[in-house]
Amino acid sequence: MNRFDLFREVFEQSHVPQIIITLDLKKSKGNKAFYDFIGYTREEWNAMTIRDISHPEDYIINAQLMNELFRGERDYYQLEKRYFHKSGAIIYGTLNVSLITDPVSNEKYMFAQVIDTTEKIIMNQSLIENEKKYRLLAEHSSDMILLHDVNGVYQYISPSFEAILGYDRYKLIGVSSPYDFMHPEDKPRINALHQQLMDGIKTSNLFSYRIKKADGSYIWIETNIKGVFDIKTGELTEIISVSRDIQQRVETFELLNKSERLAIVGRMAAAVAHEIRNPLTPIKGFISLLSDKREYNPYFIEIILDEIKRIENIITEFLALAKPSIRKMIVLEVDQLIMKVVNLIQTEALMQNIELKVRIGEIPRIIGDENSLKQVLLNVLRNAMESLEENGTVHISSKIEDRYVCIIIQDNGCGISKERLSKIGEPFYSTKEKGTGLGLMTSINIIEEHFGKIEIESEEDIGTTVKILLPIDKASKAFSRKRP
């Protein structure tokens, strides 16, 4: 194979589109890659020129560069150029042109290589279009859209920032950060969240804080921040935040809370007055009878004392609810705690012909306040016994349920309807004739203070099941034991 055949073979087999063109542009010959690039066959191209596929605007620039090449003002030139594909689509290529001389005829030709950049150009155009759309959204959003460096310094600020806070946004870019306007009390909390983001613990956070406006007043804003991380290194490179003014929401919430608190106080005061007025009525009546100097009747005194005791109980329960006592948290044996309460109430059960059945499983110790937990168990057991007729049964058992020690108290009493069950735990709502509902409400508060919960299931004429769940934490696990 001679040198000419070798060069022709390299030309034809190249994957880069290549074309040799006469200086008058009337004749040209391309390789297979070139014809694939423009979509025409070799035969179709024989009747065409390079001008037929060149974009008019690019052809003018190309002609100027060719003249400089012919005059020897440059050795080659490069041009980003658009071409018309056979399908009608516009394709893009980086054109590299140089002069070559035929060693035999001494004629000059233009040798051009085209690097296909269609995909890259279209992708860049798409990115530019998307950037325009996103910027348009940011510029017209009522939310404050911000871009920060890793330290929080502003890199971009949307116009809404200026409208809400009153600062000239252009003076803050590259200089200030949210910490410059944040309320001093909120800085430590937000700084901790920022540090978590920098450490890669969280990629996004939603939080609220107070920020100072240009007029010196503070407003509440809610911010969602998201970290942008380098794909290769995994390092935090930028922070995007979207913030909105929630001052009106906060003020509305505070008004609702205040109204709700006032409403609760009103209902509680009305309920207390009603509950105390009930026993006062018979007290007043029997004292009136005694004051009329009629014959002394010890039965009157007994009724008066019972009603006074009832008032004392109501006030005691109310004070226990309003002023929680100090809890002494110690390690407790759950089985011993249950048995102490059962022994306390056993006599009452025997007098009412009620059987208490106890079955305690293998459970760990817990951490809690013994007196308050006794109070809870006594309240629940008494409620169970009061729901029974004679010869009823109360089952007391225990087990481990998920991360909790579960104490189960089950009776076969009258049960509670679904409508009444939904109101259990509300102050001054009780299923008992003379109940106040404060006992169960106090019990719920005690268990919640122990980070536990009370679950009640009931069905009319079948019975009620109360589950008291107390958490098993690391401290209590350290003292856990199994039974022999």
CSV table of C-alpha atoms in Angstrom, one decimal, residues 36-381:
chain,number,residue,atom,x,y,z
A,36,ASP,CA,-23.5,10.3,9.0
A,37,PHE,CA,-23.2,13.7,10.7
A,38,ILE,CA,-25.3,15.6,8.0
A,39,GLY,CA,-27.6,12.7,7.2
A,40,TYR,CA,-27.1,12.6,3.4
A,41,THR,CA,-25.7,9.7,1.4
A,42,ARG,CA,-22.5,10.1,-0.6
A,43,GLU,CA,-24.5,10.1,-3.8
A,44,GLU,CA,-26.9,12.8,-2.6
A,45,TRP,CA,-23.9,14.9,-1.5
A,46,ASN,CA,-22.4,14.9,-5.0
A,47,ALA,CA,-25.1,17.3,-6.2
A,48,MET,CA,-24.7,19.6,-3.1
A,49,THR,CA,-22.2,22.1,-1.8
A,50,ILE,CA,-21.2,23.0,1.7
A,51,ARG,CA,-23.3,26.2,1.4
A,52,ASP,CA,-26.4,24.1,1.2
A,53,ILE,CA,-26.1,22.8,4.7
A,54,SER,CA,-24.6,25.9,6.4
A,55,HIS,CA,-26.6,28.3,8.5
A,56,PRO,CA,-26.7,31.7,6.6
A,57,GLU,CA,-25.4,33.7,9.6
A,58,ASP,CA,-22.5,31.3,10.2
A,59,TYR,CA,-21.7,31.2,6.5
A,60,ILE,CA,-20.9,34.9,6.4
A,61,ILE,CA,-18.5,34.6,9.3
A,62,ASN,CA,-17.0,31.5,7.7
A,63,ALA,CA,-16.4,33.4,4.4
A,64,GLN,CA,-14.5,36.1,6.2
A,65,LEU,CA,-12.2,33.6,8.0
A,66,MET,CA,-11.6,31.8,4.7
A,67,ASN,CA,-10.4,35.0,3.0
A,68,GLU,CA,-8.0,35.5,5.9
A,69,LEU,CA,-6.8,31.9,5.4
A,70,PHE,CA,-6.3,32.4,1.6
A,71,ARG,CA,-4.4,35.6,2.1
A,72,GLY,CA,-2.0,33.9,4.5
A,73,GLU,CA,-3.1,35.9,7.5
A,74,ARG,CA,-3.7,32.7,9.5
A,75,ASP,CA,-2.7,29.1,9.2
A,76,TYR,CA,-6.1,27.7,10.3
A,77,TYR,CA,-9.3,28.9,11.8
A,78,GLN,CA,-11.9,27.4,14.2
A,79,LEU,CA,-15.6,28.3,14.2
A,80,GLU,CA,-18.7,27.1,16.1
A,81,LYS,CA,-21.1,26.5,13.3
A,82,ARG,CA,-24.7,25.4,12.8
A,83,TYR,CA,-25.7,23.0,10.0
A,84,PHE,CA,-28.9,21.8,8.6
A,85,HIS,CA,-29.4,18.1,8.9
A,86,LYS,CA,-31.3,16.2,6.2
A,87,SER,CA,-34.2,15.8,8.7
A,88,GLY,CA,-34.4,19.6,8.9
A,89,ALA,CA,-33.0,19.8,12.4
A,90,ILE,CA,-30.2,22.2,13.3
A,91,ILE,CA,-27.0,20.4,14.4
A,92,TYR,CA,-23.9,22.0,15.9
A,93,GLY,CA,-20.2,21.4,15.3
A,94,THR,CA,-16.9,22.9,16.0
A,95,LEU,CA,-15.3,23.5,12.6
A,96,ASN,CA,-11.5,23.3,12.3
A,97,VAL,CA,-10.2,24.4,8.8
A,98,SER,CA,-6.7,24.5,7.3
A,99,LEU,CA,-5.1,24.7,3.8
A,100,ILE,CA,-3.5,21.6,2.3
A,101,THR,CA,-1.6,21.2,-1.0
A,102,ASP,CA,-1.7,18.3,-3.4
A,103,PRO,CA,1.9,17.2,-3.8
A,104,VAL,CA,1.3,15.9,-7.4
A,105,SER,CA,-0.9,18.7,-8.9
A,106,ASN,CA,0.3,21.4,-6.5
A,107,GLU,CA,-3.4,22.5,-6.1
A,108,LYS,CA,-4.7,23.9,-2.8
A,109,TYR,CA,-7.7,22.6,-0.9
A,110,MET,CA,-9.4,23.3,2.3
A,111,PHE,CA,-9.3,20.4,4.8
A,112,ALA,CA,-12.1,20.6,7.5
A,113,GLN,CA,-12.8,18.6,10.6
A,114,VAL,CA,-16.1,18.9,12.4
A,115,ILE,CA,-16.4,18.0,16.1
A,116,ASP,CA,-20.1,17.2,16.8
A,117,THR,CA,-21.2,19.4,19.7
A,118,THR,CA,-25.0,19.1,19.2
A,119,GLU,CA,-25.7,17.2,22.4
A,120,LYS,CA,-23.5,19.6,24.4
A,121,ILE,CA,-25.0,22.7,22.9
A,122,ILE,CA,-28.6,21.5,23.4
A,123,MET,CA,-27.9,20.5,27.0
A,124,ASN,CA,-26.3,23.9,27.7
A,125,GLN,CA,-29.3,25.6,26.1
A,126,SER,CA,-31.6,23.5,28.2
A,127,LEU,CA,-29.7,24.5,31.3
A,128,ILE,CA,-29.8,28.1,30.4
A,129,GLU,CA,-33.5,27.9,29.8
A,130,ASN,CA,-34.0,26.1,33.1
A,131,GLU,CA,-31.9,28.7,34.8
A,132,LYS,CA,-34.0,31.5,33.3
A,133,LYS,CA,-37.2,29.8,34.5
A,134,TYR,CA,-35.9,29.1,38.0
A,135,ARG,CA,-34.6,32.7,38.3
A,136,LEU,CA,-38.0,33.9,37.1
A,137,LEU,CA,-39.7,31.9,39.8
A,138,ALA,CA,-37.2,33.2,42.4
A,139,GLU,CA,-37.5,36.8,41.3
A,140,HIS,CA,-41.4,36.7,41.6
A,141,SER,CA,-41.8,34.4,44.6
A,142,SER,CA,-43.3,35.8,47.8
A,143,ASP,CA,-40.9,33.5,49.7
A,144,MET,CA,-37.3,34.7,50.3
A,145,ILE,CA,-35.1,32.4,48.2
A,146,LEU,CA,-31.4,32.7,49.2
A,147,LEU,CA,-28.1,31.1,48.3
A,148,HIS,CA,-25.3,31.0,50.9
A,149,ASP,CA,-21.7,29.8,51.1
A,150,VAL,CA,-20.9,27.2,53.7
A,151,ASN,CA,-20.5,29.9,56.4
A,152,GLY,CA,-24.0,31.3,55.6
A,153,VAL,CA,-22.8,34.5,53.7
A,154,TYR,CA,-25.3,35.5,51.1
A,155,GLN,CA,-24.5,34.7,47.5
A,156,TYR,CA,-27.9,35.4,46.0
A,157,ILE,CA,-31.0,37.2,47.5
A,158,SER,CA,-34.4,37.2,45.9
A,159,PRO,CA,-36.3,40.6,45.7
A,160,SER,CA,-38.9,39.4,48.3
A,161,PHE,CA,-36.1,39.7,50.9
A,162,GLU,CA,-36.0,43.4,50.3
A,163,ALA,CA,-39.8,43.7,50.3
A,164,ILE,CA,-40.3,41.8,53.6
A,165,LEU,CA,-37.3,43.0,55.6
A,166,GLY,CA,-36.5,46.4,54.0
A,167,TYR,CA,-32.8,45.9,53.3
A,168,ASP,CA,-30.9,46.7,50.1
A,169,ARG,CA,-30.1,43.1,49.0
A,170,TYR,CA,-27.2,44.1,46.7
A,171,LYS,CA,-25.3,45.6,49.7
A,172,LEU,CA,-25.6,42.3,51.6
A,173,ILE,CA,-24.4,39.8,48.9
A,174,GLY,CA,-20.9,38.5,49.7
A,175,VAL,CA,-20.8,40.5,53.0
A,176,SER,CA,-23.6,39.6,55.4
A,177,SER,CA,-25.3,36.4,56.7
A,178,PRO,CA,-28.6,35.7,58.5
A,179,TYR,CA,-26.6,35.8,61.8
A,180,ASP,CA,-26.2,39.5,61.4
A,181,PHE,CA,-30.0,40.0,61.7
A,182,MET,CA,-31.0,37.1,63.9
A,183,HIS,CA,-32.4,37.5,67.4
A,184,PRO,CA,-29.6,36.8,69.9
A,185,GLU,CA,-31.7,34.2,71.8
A,186,ASP,CA,-32.2,32.2,68.6
A,187,LYS,CA,-28.5,32.2,67.4
A,188,PRO,CA,-27.3,29.2,69.5
A,189,ARG,CA,-30.1,27.0,68.4
A,190,ILE,CA,-29.7,27.9,64.7
A,191,ASN,CA,-25.9,27.7,64.9
A,192,ALA,CA,-26.3,24.1,66.2
A,193,LEU,CA,-28.5,23.2,63.2
A,194,HIS,CA,-26.1,24.8,60.8
A,195,GLN,CA,-23.2,22.8,62.3
A,196,GLN,CA,-25.2,19.6,61.9
A,197,LEU,CA,-25.6,20.5,58.2
A,198,MET,CA,-21.9,21.2,57.8
A,199,ASP,CA,-21.0,17.9,59.5
A,200,GLY,CA,-23.3,16.0,57.1
A,201,ILE,CA,-25.7,14.9,59.9
A,202,LYS,CA,-28.7,16.4,58.1
A,203,THR,CA,-29.1,17.5,54.5
A,204,SER,CA,-32.1,19.7,55.2
A,205,ASN,CA,-33.7,21.4,58.2
A,206,LEU,CA,-37.0,23.3,58.8
A,207,PHE,CA,-37.0,25.8,61.7
A,208,SER,CA,-38.2,29.2,62.7
A,209,TYR,CA,-36.5,32.1,64.3
A,210,ARG,CA,-36.8,35.9,64.8
A,211,ILE,CA,-35.1,38.3,62.4
A,212,LYS,CA,-34.6,42.0,62.6
A,213,LYS,CA,-36.1,44.2,59.9
A,214,ALA,CA,-34.5,47.4,58.6
A,215,ASP,CA,-36.8,49.4,60.9
A,216,GLY,CA,-35.4,47.6,64.0
A,217,SER,CA,-38.5,45.5,64.7
A,218,TYR,CA,-38.3,41.7,64.9
A,219,ILE,CA,-40.6,39.2,63.0
A,220,TRP,CA,-40.8,35.5,63.0
A,221,ILE,CA,-39.8,33.7,59.8
A,222,GLU,CA,-39.8,29.9,58.9
A,223,THR,CA,-36.8,28.7,57.0
A,224,ASN,CA,-36.1,25.5,55.1
A,225,ILE,CA,-32.4,25.0,54.4
A,226,LYS,CA,-30.8,22.3,52.2
A,227,GLY,CA,-27.1,21.6,51.7
A,228,VAL,CA,-25.5,21.2,48.3
A,229,PHE,CA,-22.7,18.7,48.4
A,230,ASP,CA,-19.8,18.0,45.9
A,231,ILE,CA,-20.5,14.7,44.1
A,232,LYS,CA,-16.9,13.6,44.2
A,233,THR,CA,-15.7,14.8,47.6
A,234,GLY,CA,-19.0,14.8,49.5
A,235,GLU,CA,-18.1,18.2,51.0
A,236,LEU,CA,-20.7,20.9,51.6
A,237,THR,CA,-20.3,23.6,48.9
A,238,GLU,CA,-23.4,25.8,49.2
A,239,ILE,CA,-26.6,26.2,51.2
A,240,ILE,CA,-30.0,27.0,49.7
A,241,SER,CA,-32.6,28.5,52.0
A,242,VAL,CA,-36.3,29.3,51.4
A,243,SER,CA,-37.8,31.5,54.1
A,244,ARG,CA,-41.2,33.0,54.6
A,245,ASP,CA,-42.8,35.5,56.9
A,246,ILE,CA,-44.9,33.7,59.6
A,247,GLN,CA,-45.4,36.7,62.0
A,248,GLN,CA,-49.1,36.8,61.4
A,249,ARG,CA,-49.4,33.0,61.9
A,250,VAL,CA,-47.5,33.3,65.2
A,251,GLU,CA,-49.7,36.1,66.4
A,252,THR,CA,-52.8,34.2,65.4
A,253,PHE,CA,-51.6,31.1,67.2
A,254,GLU,CA,-50.8,33.1,70.4
A,255,LEU,CA,-54.3,34.6,70.3
A,256,LEU,CA,-55.9,31.2,69.8
A,257,ASN,CA,-53.8,29.8,72.7
A,258,LYS,CA,-54.8,32.6,74.9
A,259,SER,CA,-58.5,32.2,74.0
A,260,GLU,CA,-58.3,28.5,74.6
A,261,ARG,CA,-56.6,28.9,78.0
A,262,LEU,CA,-59.3,31.4,79.1
A,263,ALA,CA,-62.0,29.0,77.8
A,264,ILE,CA,-60.5,26.1,79.8
A,265,VAL,CA,-60.2,28.2,83.0
A,266,GLY,CA,-63.8,29.2,82.5
A,267,ARG,CA,-65.0,25.7,82.1
A,268,MET,CA,-62.9,24.5,85.0
A,269,ALA,CA,-64.2,27.3,87.3
A,270,ALA,CA,-67.8,26.5,86.3
A,271,ALA,CA,-67.3,22.8,86.8
A,272,VAL,CA,-65.6,23.3,90.3
A,273,ALA,CA,-68.5,25.6,91.3
A,274,HIS,CA,-71.0,23.0,90.1
A,275,GLU,CA,-69.3,20.1,91.9
A,276,ILE,CA,-69.0,22.0,95.2
A,277,ARG,CA,-72.6,23.4,95.0
A,278,ASN,CA,-74.0,19.8,94.9
A,279,PRO,CA,-72.8,18.8,98.4
A,280,LEU,CA,-73.4,22.3,99.8
A,281,THR,CA,-77.1,22.0,99.1
A,282,PRO,CA,-77.8,19.1,101.5
A,283,ILE,CA,-75.4,20.7,104.0
A,284,LYS,CA,-77.3,23.9,104.0
A,285,GLY,CA,-80.6,22.0,104.3
A,286,PHE,CA,-79.7,19.9,107.3
A,287,ILE,CA,-78.0,22.8,109.1
A,288,SER,CA,-81.3,24.7,108.6
A,289,LEU,CA,-83.2,21.8,110.2
A,290,LEU,CA,-80.7,21.8,113.1
A,291,SER,CA,-81.0,25.6,113.6
A,292,ASP,CA,-84.8,25.4,113.9
A,293,LYS,CA,-84.1,23.7,117.3
A,294,ARG,CA,-85.9,20.6,116.3
A,295,GLU,CA,-85.0,17.3,117.9
A,296,TYR,CA,-81.4,16.4,117.5
A,297,ASN,CA,-80.8,13.7,114.9
A,298,PRO,CA,-77.3,12.1,114.6
A,299,TYR,CA,-78.2,11.0,111.0
A,300,PHE,CA,-78.2,14.7,109.9
A,301,ILE,CA,-74.6,15.2,111.3
A,302,GLU,CA,-73.4,12.1,109.5
A,303,ILE,CA,-74.8,13.3,106.2
A,304,ILE,CA,-73.3,16.8,106.7
A,305,LEU,CA,-69.9,15.3,107.5
A,306,ASP,CA,-70.0,13.0,104.4
A,307,GLU,CA,-70.8,15.9,102.2
A,308,ILE,CA,-68.0,18.0,103.7
A,309,LYS,CA,-65.6,15.1,103.1
A,310,ARG,CA,-66.8,15.0,99.5
A,311,ILE,CA,-66.0,18.7,99.1
A,312,GLU,CA,-62.5,18.1,100.6
A,313,ASN,CA,-62.0,15.3,98.0
A,314,ILE,CA,-63.0,17.5,95.1
A,315,ILE,CA,-60.6,20.2,96.3
A,316,THR,CA,-57.8,17.8,96.9
A,317,GLU,CA,-58.1,16.3,93.4
A,318,PHE,CA,-58.3,19.7,91.9
A,319,LEU,CA,-55.1,20.9,93.7
A,320,ALA,CA,-53.3,17.7,92.8
A,321,LEU,CA,-54.1,18.4,89.1
A,322,ALA,CA,-53.2,22.2,89.4
A,323,LYS,CA,-50.0,21.8,91.4
A,324,PRO,CA,-48.1,18.6,90.6
A,325,SER,CA,-46.0,17.3,93.5
A,326,ILE,CA,-42.2,16.8,93.3
A,327,ARG,CA,-41.5,13.3,92.0
A,328,LYS,CA,-38.8,11.2,93.6
A,329,MET,CA,-37.5,8.9,90.8
A,330,ILE,CA,-36.0,5.7,92.0
A,331,VAL,CA,-35.5,2.1,90.6
A,332,LEU,CA,-38.7,0.1,91.2
A,333,GLU,CA,-39.6,-3.5,91.2
A,334,VAL,CA,-42.9,-3.6,89.2
A,335,ASP,CA,-44.1,-6.8,90.7
A,336,GLN,CA,-43.6,-5.6,94.3
A,337,LEU,CA,-45.3,-2.3,93.4
A,338,ILE,CA,-48.3,-4.1,92.0
A,339,MET,CA,-48.5,-6.5,95.0
A,340,LYS,CA,-48.3,-3.6,97.5
A,341,VAL,CA,-51.3,-1.9,95.8
A,342,VAL,CA,-53.2,-5.2,95.6
A,343,ASN,CA,-52.7,-5.8,99.3
A,344,LEU,CA,-54.0,-2.3,100.1
A,345,ILE,CA,-57.2,-2.8,98.2
A,346,GLN,CA,-57.7,-6.5,98.9
A,347,THR,CA,-59.9,-5.9,101.9
A,348,GLU,CA,-62.2,-3.6,99.9
A,349,ALA,CA,-62.5,-6.3,97.2
A,350,LEU,CA,-63.4,-9.0,99.7
A,351,MET,CA,-66.1,-6.8,101.3
A,352,GLN,CA,-67.6,-6.4,97.8
A,353,ASN,CA,-67.3,-10.1,96.9
A,354,ILE,CA,-64.8,-9.1,94.1
A,355,GLU,CA,-62.0,-11.4,93.2
A,356,LEU,CA,-58.5,-10.0,92.3
A,357,LYS,CA,-56.5,-12.3,90.1
A,358,VAL,CA,-52.8,-11.4,89.7
A,359,ARG,CA,-50.5,-12.8,87.0
A,360,ILE,CA,-47.1,-11.1,86.7
A,361,GLY,CA,-44.7,-12.0,83.9
A,362,GLU,CA,-40.9,-11.6,83.6
A,363,ILE,CA,-40.3,-7.9,83.4
A,364,PRO,CA,-37.4,-5.5,84.1
A,365,ARG,CA,-37.3,-2.9,86.8
A,366,ILE,CA,-38.4,0.6,85.9
A,367,ILE,CA,-37.5,4.1,87.1
A,368,GLY,CA,-40.4,6.0,88.7
A,369,ASP,CA,-41.9,7.7,91.7
A,370,GLU,CA,-43.4,5.0,93.9
A,371,ASN,CA,-46.1,7.1,95.6
A,372,SER,CA,-47.5,8.6,92.4
A,373,LEU,CA,-47.5,5.2,90.6
A,374,LYS,CA,-49.3,3.7,93.6
A,375,GLN,CA,-51.9,6.4,93.3
A,376,VAL,CA,-52.4,5.6,89.6
A,377,LEU,CA,-52.8,1.9,90.3
A,378,LEU,CA,-55.2,2.5,93.1
A,379,ASN,CA,-57.3,4.9,91.0
A,380,VAL,CA,-57.5,2.4,88.1
A,381,LEU,CA,-58.3,-0.6,90.4
